[in-house]
Coordinates of C-alpha atoms in Angstrom, one line a residue:
M1 CA -50.3 40.3 -31.9
T2 CA -49.6 36.6 -31.2
G3 CA -46.9 35.5 -28.9
F4 CA -44.1 33.1 -29.6
A5 CA -45.9 30.2 -28.0
D6 CA -48.9 30.7 -30.3
R7 CA -46.6 30.8 -33.4
L8 CA -44.7 27.8 -32.2
T9 CA -48.0 25.9 -31.7
A10 CA -49.2 26.9 -35.1
A11 CA -45.9 25.7 -36.7
W12 CA -46.2 22.4 -34.7
Y13 CA -49.7 21.6 -36.1
A14 CA -49.1 23.0 -39.6
P15 CA -50.0 20.5 -42.4
G16 CA -46.7 20.9 -44.1
P17 CA -43.2 22.1 -43.5
T18 CA -43.0 25.7 -42.2
L19 CA -40.1 28.1 -42.4
L20 CA -39.3 27.3 -38.8
A21 CA -39.2 23.5 -39.5
V22 CA -36.9 24.1 -42.5
A23 CA -34.6 26.3 -40.4
L24 CA -34.4 23.7 -37.6
A25 CA -33.9 20.7 -40.0
P26 CA -30.1 20.7 -39.7
L27 CA -30.4 20.6 -35.9
A28 CA -32.7 17.7 -36.2
V29 CA -30.1 15.8 -38.2
V30 CA -27.4 16.5 -35.6
F31 CA -29.8 15.5 -32.8
G32 CA -30.6 12.2 -34.7
G33 CA -26.9 11.5 -35.0
I34 CA -26.4 12.0 -31.3
V35 CA -29.3 9.7 -30.4
A36 CA -28.0 7.0 -32.8
A37 CA -24.5 7.3 -31.2
R38 CA -26.0 7.0 -27.7
H39 CA -28.0 3.9 -28.7
A40 CA -24.8 2.4 -30.2
L41 CA -23.0 3.0 -26.9
Y42 CA -25.7 1.2 -25.0
R43 CA -25.6 -1.7 -27.4
A44 CA -21.8 -1.9 -27.2
G45 CA -21.9 -1.9 -23.4
A46 CA -20.1 1.5 -23.0
L47 CA -23.2 2.9 -21.3
R48 CA -25.1 0.8 -18.8
S49 CA -28.8 0.9 -18.0
S50 CA -30.2 0.2 -14.6
R51 CA -32.9 -2.3 -13.6
M52 CA -35.6 -0.7 -11.4
R53 CA -36.9 -2.6 -8.4
A54 CA -40.4 -1.6 -9.3
P55 CA -42.4 -1.6 -12.5
V56 CA -42.0 1.6 -14.5
V57 CA -44.6 3.0 -16.9
V58 CA -43.5 5.8 -19.2
G59 CA -46.2 8.0 -20.7
G60 CA -45.5 10.4 -23.5
N61 CA -46.7 11.6 -26.8
L62 CA -45.4 13.7 -29.7
T63 CA -48.4 15.9 -29.2
V64 CA -47.5 19.0 -27.2
G65 CA -50.7 19.3 -25.3
G66 CA -54.3 18.2 -25.1
A67 CA -53.6 14.5 -25.9
G68 CA -55.0 13.2 -22.6
K69 CA -51.7 12.2 -21.0
T70 CA -52.4 13.7 -17.6
P71 CA -55.9 12.4 -17.2
L72 CA -54.7 8.9 -18.2
A73 CA -51.8 9.0 -15.7
L74 CA -54.2 10.1 -13.0
A75 CA -56.7 7.3 -13.8
L76 CA -53.9 4.8 -13.9
A77 CA -52.7 6.0 -10.5
E78 CA -56.2 5.7 -9.0
A79 CA -56.6 2.2 -10.4
L80 CA -53.3 1.1 -9.0
A81 CA -54.1 2.7 -5.6
A82 CA -57.4 0.9 -5.6
H83 CA -55.4 -2.3 -5.7
G84 CA -53.3 -1.3 -2.8
L85 CA -50.3 0.0 -4.7
H86 CA -48.6 3.3 -4.2
P87 CA -47.8 4.8 -7.6
G88 CA -45.6 7.9 -7.9
F89 CA -44.8 10.3 -10.7
V90 CA -41.6 11.6 -12.1
S91 CA -42.2 14.5 -14.5
R92 CA -40.0 16.5 -16.7
G93 CA -40.6 19.3 -19.2
Y94 CA -43.6 21.6 -19.0
G95 CA -45.1 21.7 -15.5
G96 CA -42.5 19.2 -14.3

């Protein structure tokens, strides 16, 4: 018997739309509308972004796991530390 995580991973990597993807499509449309509204609020100045005092690198991928994000982040941190910098990580989501 496979667990929910296994079924979800199989649906994620399926070559075509699955029953789960079709069922979630209306939520995707709603989410897309919310994201578009948020972008419009930023453009209109109703929401403000903040300028950071230090450079920020954002690492992500649509792939759930195994894409090499963590090894790349660690290698980048080591390279920055070798140049006397003190990188830090802010994580969210799985393992965050």
